[in-house]
């Protein structure tokens, strides 16, 4: 049997200082992840394949299942894997949050440019055959859809990465930008 009454055990279970007194007493912050050589080695091997698969899904949205959103989420997941395996701060130093915001902005600007470009050339918004007529591009619908899917993937992967950094900063009590 336990020496402390059940009410005190429940209070101790809810008290964060009771769970890690050494981390609180010596002023060290608890680590948000555990360095595991197995996880780190696995992510090193798997990340390039997951990234390539995400790009594959992005580019095949015009012809088969997949697309920019699905591929963007998969590509964004690579950054999450790196953050979990190697730590959030080293990942944040490698993939600067300001750079992520620039990438999101460029993806959005590119998407709008393609759509407005088709309107400027006399077509409807995202009317890709107009590019074929104006510039002689073969299969303008195919290439236009692939470009837009890639831009959507860039936007989505940037947002997933940005959300990861924002949530991690909130968890650590830090600033997001």
mmCIF file with all atom_site columns, C-alpha atoms in Angstrom:
data_model
loop_
_atom_site.group_PDB
_atom_site.id
_atom_site.type_symbol
_atom_site.label_atom_id
_atom_site.label_alt_id
_atom_site.label_comp_id
_atom_site.label_asym_id
_atom_site.label_entity_id
_atom_site.label_seq_id
_atom_site.pdbx_PDB_ins_code
_atom_site.Cartn_x
_atom_site.Cartn_y
_atom_site.Cartn_z
_atom_site.occupancy
_atom_site.B_iso_or_equiv
_atom_site.pdbx_formal_charge
_atom_site.auth_seq_id
_atom_site.auth_comp_id
_atom_site.auth_asym_id
_atom_site.auth_atom_id
_atom_site.pdbx_PDB_model_num
ATOM 1   C CA . UNK A 1 1   ? 0.000   0.000  0.000   1.00 0.00 ? 1   UNK A CA 1
ATOM 2   C CA . UNK A 1 2   ? 1.026   3.574  -0.521  1.00 0.00 ? 2   UNK A CA 1
ATOM 3   C CA . UNK A 1 3   ? 2.176   5.726  2.381   1.00 0.00 ? 3   UNK A CA 1
ATOM 4   C CA . UNK A 1 4   ? 0.400   8.865  1.135   1.00 0.00 ? 4   UNK A CA 1
ATOM 5   C CA . UNK A 1 5   ? -3.372  9.233  1.039   1.00 0.00 ? 5   UNK A CA 1
ATOM 6   C CA . UNK A 1 6   ? -4.993  8.867  -2.427  1.00 0.00 ? 6   UNK A CA 1
ATOM 7   C CA . UNK A 1 7   ? -5.961  12.556 -2.537  1.00 0.00 ? 7   UNK A CA 1
ATOM 8   C CA . UNK A 1 8   ? -2.331  13.624 -2.116  1.00 0.00 ? 8   UNK A CA 1
ATOM 9   C CA . UNK A 1 9   ? -1.239  11.124 -4.806  1.00 0.00 ? 9   UNK A CA 1
ATOM 10  C CA . UNK A 1 10  ? -3.731  12.647 -7.247  1.00 0.00 ? 10  UNK A CA 1
ATOM 11  C CA . UNK A 1 11  ? -2.487  16.153 -6.414  1.00 0.00 ? 11  UNK A CA 1
ATOM 12  C CA . UNK A 1 12  ? 1.117   15.032 -6.913  1.00 0.00 ? 12  UNK A CA 1
ATOM 13  C CA . UNK A 1 13  ? 0.221   13.502 -10.283 1.00 0.00 ? 13  UNK A CA 1
ATOM 14  C CA . UNK A 1 14  ? -1.227  16.838 -11.433 1.00 0.00 ? 14  UNK A CA 1
ATOM 15  C CA . UNK A 1 15  ? 1.631   18.935 -10.017 1.00 0.00 ? 15  UNK A CA 1
ATOM 16  C CA . UNK A 1 16  ? 4.372   19.417 -12.651 1.00 0.00 ? 16  UNK A CA 1
ATOM 17  C CA . UNK A 1 17  ? 6.972   20.149 -9.957  1.00 0.00 ? 17  UNK A CA 1
ATOM 18  C CA . UNK A 1 18  ? 6.270   16.780 -8.367  1.00 0.00 ? 18  UNK A CA 1
ATOM 19  C CA . UNK A 1 19  ? 6.953   15.009 -11.682 1.00 0.00 ? 19  UNK A CA 1
ATOM 20  C CA . UNK A 1 20  ? 10.376  16.529 -12.326 1.00 0.00 ? 20  UNK A CA 1
ATOM 21  C CA . UNK A 1 21  ? 11.747  18.179 -9.196  1.00 0.00 ? 21  UNK A CA 1
ATOM 22  C CA . UNK A 1 22  ? 15.330  18.069 -10.431 1.00 0.00 ? 22  UNK A CA 1
ATOM 23  C CA . UNK A 1 23  ? 14.457  20.010 -13.592 1.00 0.00 ? 23  UNK A CA 1
ATOM 24  C CA . UNK A 1 24  ? 12.683  22.692 -11.602 1.00 0.00 ? 24  UNK A CA 1
ATOM 25  C CA . UNK A 1 25  ? 15.167  22.876 -8.728  1.00 0.00 ? 25  UNK A CA 1
ATOM 26  C CA . UNK A 1 26  ? 18.279  23.325 -10.846 1.00 0.00 ? 26  UNK A CA 1
ATOM 27  C CA . UNK A 1 27  ? 16.638  25.770 -13.270 1.00 0.00 ? 27  UNK A CA 1
ATOM 28  C CA . UNK A 1 28  ? 17.037  23.564 -16.357 1.00 0.00 ? 28  UNK A CA 1
ATOM 29  C CA . UNK A 1 29  ? 14.127  23.445 -18.743 1.00 0.00 ? 29  UNK A CA 1
ATOM 30  C CA . UNK A 1 30  ? 12.738  20.009 -19.558 1.00 0.00 ? 30  UNK A CA 1
ATOM 31  C CA . UNK A 1 31  ? 13.622  18.810 -23.038 1.00 0.00 ? 31  UNK A CA 1
ATOM 32  C CA . UNK A 1 32  ? 10.666  18.467 -25.420 1.00 0.00 ? 32  UNK A CA 1
ATOM 33  C CA . UNK A 1 33  ? 12.110  15.364 -27.051 1.00 0.00 ? 33  UNK A CA 1
ATOM 34  C CA . UNK A 1 34  ? 14.416  12.497 -26.297 1.00 0.00 ? 34  UNK A CA 1
ATOM 35  C CA . UNK A 1 35  ? 17.547  12.083 -28.388 1.00 0.00 ? 35  UNK A CA 1
ATOM 36  C CA . UNK A 1 36  ? 17.240  8.616  -29.786 1.00 0.00 ? 36  UNK A CA 1
ATOM 37  C CA . UNK A 1 37  ? 19.904  7.321  -32.145 1.00 0.00 ? 37  UNK A CA 1
ATOM 38  C CA . UNK A 1 38  ? 17.339  4.958  -33.631 1.00 0.00 ? 38  UNK A CA 1
ATOM 39  C CA . UNK A 1 39  ? 14.888  7.758  -34.457 1.00 0.00 ? 39  UNK A CA 1
ATOM 40  C CA . UNK A 1 40  ? 17.665  10.007 -35.747 1.00 0.00 ? 40  UNK A CA 1
ATOM 41  C CA . UNK A 1 41  ? 19.075  7.292  -38.027 1.00 0.00 ? 41  UNK A CA 1
ATOM 42  C CA . UNK A 1 42  ? 15.618  6.340  -39.260 1.00 0.00 ? 42  UNK A CA 1
ATOM 43  C CA . UNK A 1 43  ? 14.734  9.939  -40.116 1.00 0.00 ? 43  UNK A CA 1
ATOM 44  C CA . UNK A 1 44  ? 18.048  10.376 -41.937 1.00 0.00 ? 44  UNK A CA 1
ATOM 45  C CA . UNK A 1 45  ? 17.189  7.402  -44.136 1.00 0.00 ? 45  UNK A CA 1
ATOM 46  C CA . UNK A 1 46  ? 13.444  7.952  -44.552 1.00 0.00 ? 46  UNK A CA 1
ATOM 47  C CA . UNK A 1 47  ? 13.272  11.763 -45.001 1.00 0.00 ? 47  UNK A CA 1
ATOM 48  C CA . UNK A 1 48  ? 14.638  11.897 -48.596 1.00 0.00 ? 48  UNK A CA 1
ATOM 49  C CA . UNK A 1 49  ? 12.180  9.215  -49.685 1.00 0.00 ? 49  UNK A CA 1
ATOM 50  C CA . UNK A 1 50  ? 9.234   10.934 -48.003 1.00 0.00 ? 50  UNK A CA 1
ATOM 51  C CA . UNK A 1 51  ? 10.244  14.251 -49.600 1.00 0.00 ? 51  UNK A CA 1
ATOM 52  C CA . UNK A 1 52  ? 10.504  12.631 -53.036 1.00 0.00 ? 52  UNK A CA 1
ATOM 53  C CA . UNK A 1 53  ? 7.144   10.919 -52.557 1.00 0.00 ? 53  UNK A CA 1
ATOM 54  C CA . UNK A 1 54  ? 5.593   14.279 -51.643 1.00 0.00 ? 54  UNK A CA 1
ATOM 55  C CA . UNK A 1 55  ? 6.934   15.819 -54.850 1.00 0.00 ? 55  UNK A CA 1
ATOM 56  C CA . UNK A 1 56  ? 5.641   12.820 -56.805 1.00 0.00 ? 56  UNK A CA 1
ATOM 57  C CA . UNK A 1 57  ? 2.166   13.327 -55.342 1.00 0.00 ? 57  UNK A CA 1
ATOM 58  C CA . UNK A 1 58  ? 2.312   17.052 -56.162 1.00 0.00 ? 58  UNK A CA 1
ATOM 59  C CA . UNK A 1 59  ? 3.279   16.523 -59.793 1.00 0.00 ? 59  UNK A CA 1
ATOM 60  C CA . UNK A 1 60  ? 0.781   13.746 -60.440 1.00 0.00 ? 60  UNK A CA 1
ATOM 61  C CA . UNK A 1 61  ? -2.245  15.725 -59.300 1.00 0.00 ? 61  UNK A CA 1
ATOM 62  C CA . UNK A 1 62  ? -3.032  16.568 -62.930 1.00 0.00 ? 62  UNK A CA 1
ATOM 63  C CA . UNK A 1 63  ? -3.096  12.974 -64.169 1.00 0.00 ? 63  UNK A CA 1
ATOM 64  C CA . UNK A 1 64  ? -3.981  10.780 -61.181 1.00 0.00 ? 64  UNK A CA 1
ATOM 65  C CA . UNK A 1 65  ? -4.783  10.848 -57.498 1.00 0.00 ? 65  UNK A CA 1
ATOM 66  C CA . UNK A 1 66  ? -2.879  13.397 -55.503 1.00 0.00 ? 66  UNK A CA 1
ATOM 67  C CA . UNK A 1 67  ? -2.213  17.038 -55.904 1.00 0.00 ? 67  UNK A CA 1
ATOM 68  C CA . UNK A 1 68  ? -0.683  20.077 -54.327 1.00 0.00 ? 68  UNK A CA 1
ATOM 69  C CA . UNK A 1 69  ? -2.438  19.870 -50.996 1.00 0.00 ? 69  UNK A CA 1
ATOM 70  C CA . UNK A 1 70  ? -1.695  16.198 -50.365 1.00 0.00 ? 70  UNK A CA 1
ATOM 71  C CA . UNK A 1 71  ? 1.892   16.479 -51.597 1.00 0.00 ? 71  UNK A CA 1
ATOM 72  C CA . UNK A 1 72  ? 2.432   19.689 -49.625 1.00 0.00 ? 72  UNK A CA 1
ATOM 73  C CA . UNK A 1 73  ? 1.342   17.994 -46.424 1.00 0.00 ? 73  UNK A CA 1
ATOM 74  C CA . UNK A 1 74  ? 3.752   15.112 -47.083 1.00 0.00 ? 74  UNK A CA 1
ATOM 75  C CA . UNK A 1 75  ? 6.640   17.506 -47.814 1.00 0.00 ? 75  UNK A CA 1
ATOM 76  C CA . UNK A 1 76  ? 5.789   19.544 -44.693 1.00 0.00 ? 76  UNK A CA 1
ATOM 77  C CA . UNK A 1 77  ? 5.843   16.334 -42.695 1.00 0.00 ? 77  UNK A CA 1
ATOM 78  C CA . UNK A 1 78  ? 9.535   15.956 -43.534 1.00 0.00 ? 78  UNK A CA 1
ATOM 79  C CA . UNK A 1 79  ? 10.270  19.121 -41.528 1.00 0.00 ? 79  UNK A CA 1
ATOM 80  C CA . UNK A 1 80  ? 8.183   17.772 -38.653 1.00 0.00 ? 80  UNK A CA 1
ATOM 81  C CA . UNK A 1 81  ? 10.153  14.517 -38.722 1.00 0.00 ? 81  UNK A CA 1
ATOM 82  C CA . UNK A 1 82  ? 13.432  16.429 -38.633 1.00 0.00 ? 82  UNK A CA 1
ATOM 83  C CA . UNK A 1 83  ? 12.191  18.557 -35.729 1.00 0.00 ? 83  UNK A CA 1
ATOM 84  C CA . UNK A 1 84  ? 11.116  15.533 -33.740 1.00 0.00 ? 84  UNK A CA 1
ATOM 85  C CA . UNK A 1 85  ? 14.312  13.600 -34.435 1.00 0.00 ? 85  UNK A CA 1
ATOM 86  C CA . UNK A 1 86  ? 16.944  16.326 -34.109 1.00 0.00 ? 86  UNK A CA 1
ATOM 87  C CA . UNK A 1 87  ? 15.216  18.933 -31.933 1.00 0.00 ? 87  UNK A CA 1
ATOM 88  C CA . UNK A 1 88  ? 13.007  21.879 -32.679 1.00 0.00 ? 88  UNK A CA 1
ATOM 89  C CA . UNK A 1 89  ? 15.636  24.587 -32.196 1.00 0.00 ? 89  UNK A CA 1
ATOM 90  C CA . UNK A 1 90  ? 18.245  23.048 -34.545 1.00 0.00 ? 90  UNK A CA 1
ATOM 91  C CA . UNK A 1 91  ? 15.496  22.559 -37.127 1.00 0.00 ? 91  UNK A CA 1
ATOM 92  C CA . UNK A 1 92  ? 14.318  26.147 -36.636 1.00 0.00 ? 92  UNK A CA 1
ATOM 93  C CA . UNK A 1 93  ? 17.908  27.342 -37.206 1.00 0.00 ? 93  UNK A CA 1
ATOM 94  C CA . UNK A 1 94  ? 18.160  25.231 -40.364 1.00 0.00 ? 94  UNK A CA 1
ATOM 95  C CA . UNK A 1 95  ? 14.733  26.224 -41.710 1.00 0.00 ? 95  UNK A CA 1
ATOM 96  C CA . UNK A 1 96  ? 14.333  29.815 -40.588 1.00 0.00 ? 96  UNK A CA 1
ATOM 97  C CA . UNK A 1 97  ? 10.668  30.773 -39.887 1.00 0.00 ? 97  UNK A CA 1
ATOM 98  C CA . UNK A 1 98  ? 11.115  34.012 -41.839 1.00 0.00 ? 98  UNK A CA 1
ATOM 99  C CA . UNK A 1 99  ? 12.247  31.969 -44.843 1.00 0.00 ? 99  UNK A CA 1
ATOM 100 C CA . UNK A 1 100 ? 9.140   29.813 -44.458 1.00 0.00 ? 100 UNK A CA 1
ATOM 101 C CA . UNK A 1 101 ? 6.972   32.947 -44.589 1.00 0.00 ? 101 UNK A CA 1
ATOM 102 C CA . UNK A 1 102 ? 8.797   34.121 -47.730 1.00 0.00 ? 102 UNK A CA 1
ATOM 103 C CA . UNK A 1 103 ? 8.229   30.715 -49.344 1.00 0.00 ? 103 UNK A CA 1
ATOM 104 C CA . UNK A 1 104 ? 4.508   30.879 -48.518 1.00 0.00 ? 104 UNK A CA 1
ATOM 105 C CA . UNK A 1 105 ? 4.344   34.387 -49.972 1.00 0.00 ? 105 UNK A CA 1
ATOM 106 C CA . UNK A 1 106 ? 6.180   33.390 -53.149 1.00 0.00 ? 106 UNK A CA 1
ATOM 107 C CA . UNK A 1 107 ? 3.927   30.370 -53.629 1.00 0.00 ? 107 UNK A CA 1
ATOM 108 C CA . UNK A 1 108 ? 0.838   32.543 -53.219 1.00 0.00 ? 108 UNK A CA 1
ATOM 109 C CA . UNK A 1 109 ? 2.258   35.198 -55.523 1.00 0.00 ? 109 UNK A CA 1
ATOM 110 C CA . UNK A 1 110 ? 3.053   32.559 -58.158 1.00 0.00 ? 110 UNK A CA 1
ATOM 111 C CA . UNK A 1 111 ? -0.459  31.083 -57.956 1.00 0.00 ? 111 UNK A CA 1
ATOM 112 C CA . UNK A 1 112 ? -2.056  34.506 -58.315 1.00 0.00 ? 112 UNK A CA 1
ATOM 113 C CA . UNK A 1 113 ? 0.345   35.384 -61.160 1.00 0.00 ? 113 UNK A CA 1
ATOM 114 C CA . UNK A 1 114 ? -0.666  32.292 -63.134 1.00 0.00 ? 114 UNK A CA 1
ATOM 115 C CA . UNK A 1 115 ? -4.359  33.003 -62.586 1.00 0.00 ? 115 UNK A CA 1
ATOM 116 C CA . UNK A 1 116 ? -4.159  36.711 -63.340 1.00 0.00 ? 116 UNK A CA 1
ATOM 117 C CA . UNK A 1 117 ? -1.816  36.016 -66.264 1.00 0.00 ? 117 UNK A CA 1
ATOM 118 C CA . UNK A 1 118 ? -4.497  33.952 -67.970 1.00 0.00 ? 118 UNK A CA 1
ATOM 119 C CA . UNK A 1 119 ? -7.001  36.785 -67.416 1.00 0.00 ? 119 UNK A CA 1
ATOM 120 C CA . UNK A 1 120 ? -4.515  39.344 -68.808 1.00 0.00 ? 120 UNK A CA 1
ATOM 121 C CA . UNK A 1 121 ? -4.107  37.220 -71.930 1.00 0.00 ? 121 UNK A CA 1
ATOM 122 C CA . UNK A 1 122 ? -7.862  37.261 -72.542 1.00 0.00 ? 122 UNK A CA 1
ATOM 123 C CA . UNK A 1 123 ? -8.971  34.034 -70.888 1.00 0.00 ? 123 UNK A CA 1
ATOM 124 C CA . UNK A 1 124 ? -10.716 33.160 -67.661 1.00 0.00 ? 124 UNK A CA 1
ATOM 125 C CA . UNK A 1 125 ? -8.957  32.716 -64.323 1.00 0.00 ? 125 UNK A CA 1
ATOM 126 C CA . UNK A 1 126 ? -6.621  29.685 -64.648 1.00 0.00 ? 126 UNK A CA 1
ATOM 127 C CA . UNK A 1 127 ? -7.632  29.156 -68.299 1.00 0.00 ? 127 UNK A CA 1
ATOM 128 C CA . UNK A 1 128 ? -4.384  27.403 -69.242 1.00 0.00 ? 128 UNK A CA 1
ATOM 129 C CA . UNK A 1 129 ? -4.933  27.029 -73.018 1.00 0.00 ? 129 UNK A CA 1
ATOM 130 C CA . UNK A 1 130 ? -4.435  30.797 -73.273 1.00 0.00 ? 130 UNK A CA 1
ATOM 131 C CA . UNK A 1 131 ? -0.739  30.248 -72.495 1.00 0.00 ? 131 UNK A CA 1
ATOM 132 C CA . UNK A 1 132 ? -0.527  27.814 -75.404 1.00 0.00 ? 132 UNK A CA 1
ATOM 133 C CA . UNK A 1 133 ? -2.054  30.335 -77.787 1.00 0.00 ? 133 UNK A CA 1
ATOM 134 C CA . UNK A 1 134 ? 0.070   33.256 -76.553 1.00 0.00 ? 134 UNK A CA 1
ATOM 135 C CA . UNK A 1 135 ? 3.443   31.564 -76.101 1.00 0.00 ? 135 UNK A CA 1
ATOM 136 C CA . UNK A 1 136 ? 3.191   28.392 -78.191 1.00 0.00 ? 136 UNK A CA 1
ATOM 137 C CA . UNK A 1 137 ? 3.521   26.119 -75.158 1.00 0.00 ? 137 UNK A CA 1
ATOM 138 C CA . UNK A 1 138 ? 2.583   22.511 -76.038 1.00 0.00 ? 138 UNK A CA 1
ATOM 139 C CA . UNK A 1 139 ? 0.033   20.931 -73.694 1.00 0.00 ? 139 UNK A CA 1
ATOM 140 C CA . UNK A 1 140 ? -0.572  24.147 -71.744 1.00 0.00 ? 140 UNK A CA 1
ATOM 141 C CA . UNK A 1 141 ? -3.296  22.623 -69.558 1.00 0.00 ? 141 UNK A CA 1
ATOM 142 C CA . UNK A 1 142 ? -1.042  19.802 -68.387 1.00 0.00 ? 142 UNK A CA 1
ATOM 143 C CA . UNK A 1 143 ? 1.908   22.063 -67.575 1.00 0.00 ? 143 UNK A CA 1
ATOM 144 C CA . UNK A 1 144 ? -0.311  24.787 -66.139 1.00 0.00 ? 144 UNK A CA 1
ATOM 145 C CA . UNK A 1 145 ? -2.029  22.369 -63.769 1.00 0.00 ? 145 UNK A CA 1
ATOM 146 C CA . UNK A 1 146 ? 1.324   20.908 -62.712 1.00 0.00 ? 146 UNK A CA 1
ATOM 147 C CA . UNK A 1 147 ? 2.698   24.385 -62.024 1.00 0.00 ? 147 UNK A CA 1
ATOM 148 C CA . UNK A 1 148 ? -0.352  25.335 -59.974 1.00 0.00 ? 148 UNK A CA 1
ATOM 149 C CA . UNK A 1 149 ? -0.226  22.040 -58.064 1.00 0.00 ? 149 UNK A CA 1
ATOM 150 C CA . UNK A 1 150 ? 3.459   22.653 -57.292 1.00 0.00 ? 150 UNK A CA 1
ATOM 151 C CA . UNK A 1 151 ? 2.681   26.188 -56.079 1.00 0.00 ? 151 UNK A CA 1
ATOM 152 C CA . UNK A 1 152 ? -0.169  24.909 -53.898 1.00 0.00 ? 152 UNK A CA 1
ATOM 153 C CA . UNK A 1 153 ? 2.205   22.285 -52.497 1.00 0.00 ? 153 UNK A CA 1
ATOM 154 C CA . UNK A 1 154 ? 4.763   24.978 -51.663 1.00 0.00 ? 154 UNK A CA 1
ATOM 155 C CA . UNK A 1 155 ? 2.089   27.021 -49.874 1.00 0.00 ? 155 UNK A CA 1
ATOM 156 C CA . UNK A 1 156 ? 0.721   24.056 -47.918 1.00 0.00 ? 156 UNK A CA 1
ATOM 157 C CA . UNK A 1 157 ? 4.141   22.709 -46.900 1.00 0.00 ? 157 UNK A CA 1
ATOM 158 C CA . UNK A 1 158 ? 5.128   26.187 -45.754 1.00 0.00 ? 158 UNK A CA 1
ATOM 159 C CA . UNK A 1 159 ? 1.968   26.537 -43.694 1.00 0.00 ? 159 UNK A CA 1
ATOM 160 C CA . UNK A 1 160 ? 2.426   23.092 -42.121 1.00 0.00 ? 160 UNK A CA 1
ATOM 161 C CA . UNK A 1 161 ? 6.029   24.003 -41.222 1.00 0.00 ? 161 UNK A CA 1
ATOM 162 C CA . UNK A 1 162 ? 5.000   27.411 -39.895 1.00 0.00 ? 162 UNK A CA 1
ATOM 163 C CA . UNK A 1 163 ? 2.265   25.894 -37.753 1.00 0.00 ? 163 UNK A CA 1
ATOM 164 C CA . UNK A 1 164 ? 4.747   23.370 -36.382 1.00 0.00 ? 164 UNK A CA 1
ATOM 165 C CA . UNK A 1 165 ? 7.150   26.142 -35.387 1.00 0.00 ? 165 UNK A CA 1
ATOM 166 C CA . UNK A 1 166 ? 4.334   28.232 -33.889 1.00 0.00 ? 166 UNK A CA 1
ATOM 167 C CA . UNK A 1 167 ? 3.029   25.327 -31.822 1.00 0.00 ? 167 UNK A CA 1
ATOM 168 C CA . UNK A 1 168 ? 6.561   24.429 -30.719 1.00 0.00 ? 168 UNK A CA 1
ATOM 169 C CA . UNK A 1 169 ? 7.250   28.044 -29.698 1.00 0.00 ? 169 UNK A CA 1
ATOM 170 C CA . UNK A 1 170 ? 4.049   28.075 -27.653 1.00 0.00 ? 170 UNK A CA 1
ATOM 171 C CA . UNK A 1 171 ? 5.020   24.808 -26.008 1.00 0.00 ? 171 UNK A CA 1
ATOM 172 C CA . UNK A 1 172 ? 8.425   26.228 -25.109 1.00 0.00 ? 172 UNK A CA 1
ATOM 173 C CA . UNK A 1 173 ? 7.003   29.626 -24.106 1.00 0.00 ? 173 UNK A CA 1
ATOM 174 C CA . UNK A 1 174 ? 8.946   31.409 -26.843 1.00 0.00 ? 174 UNK A CA 1
ATOM 175 C CA . UNK A 1 175 ? 8.170   33.834 -29.602 1.00 0.00 ? 175 UNK A CA 1
ATOM 176 C CA . UNK A 1 176 ? 6.970   32.633 -33.011 1.00 0.00 ? 176 UNK A CA 1
ATOM 177 C CA . UNK A 1 177 ? 8.844   35.202 -35.070 1.00 0.00 ? 177 UNK A CA 1
#
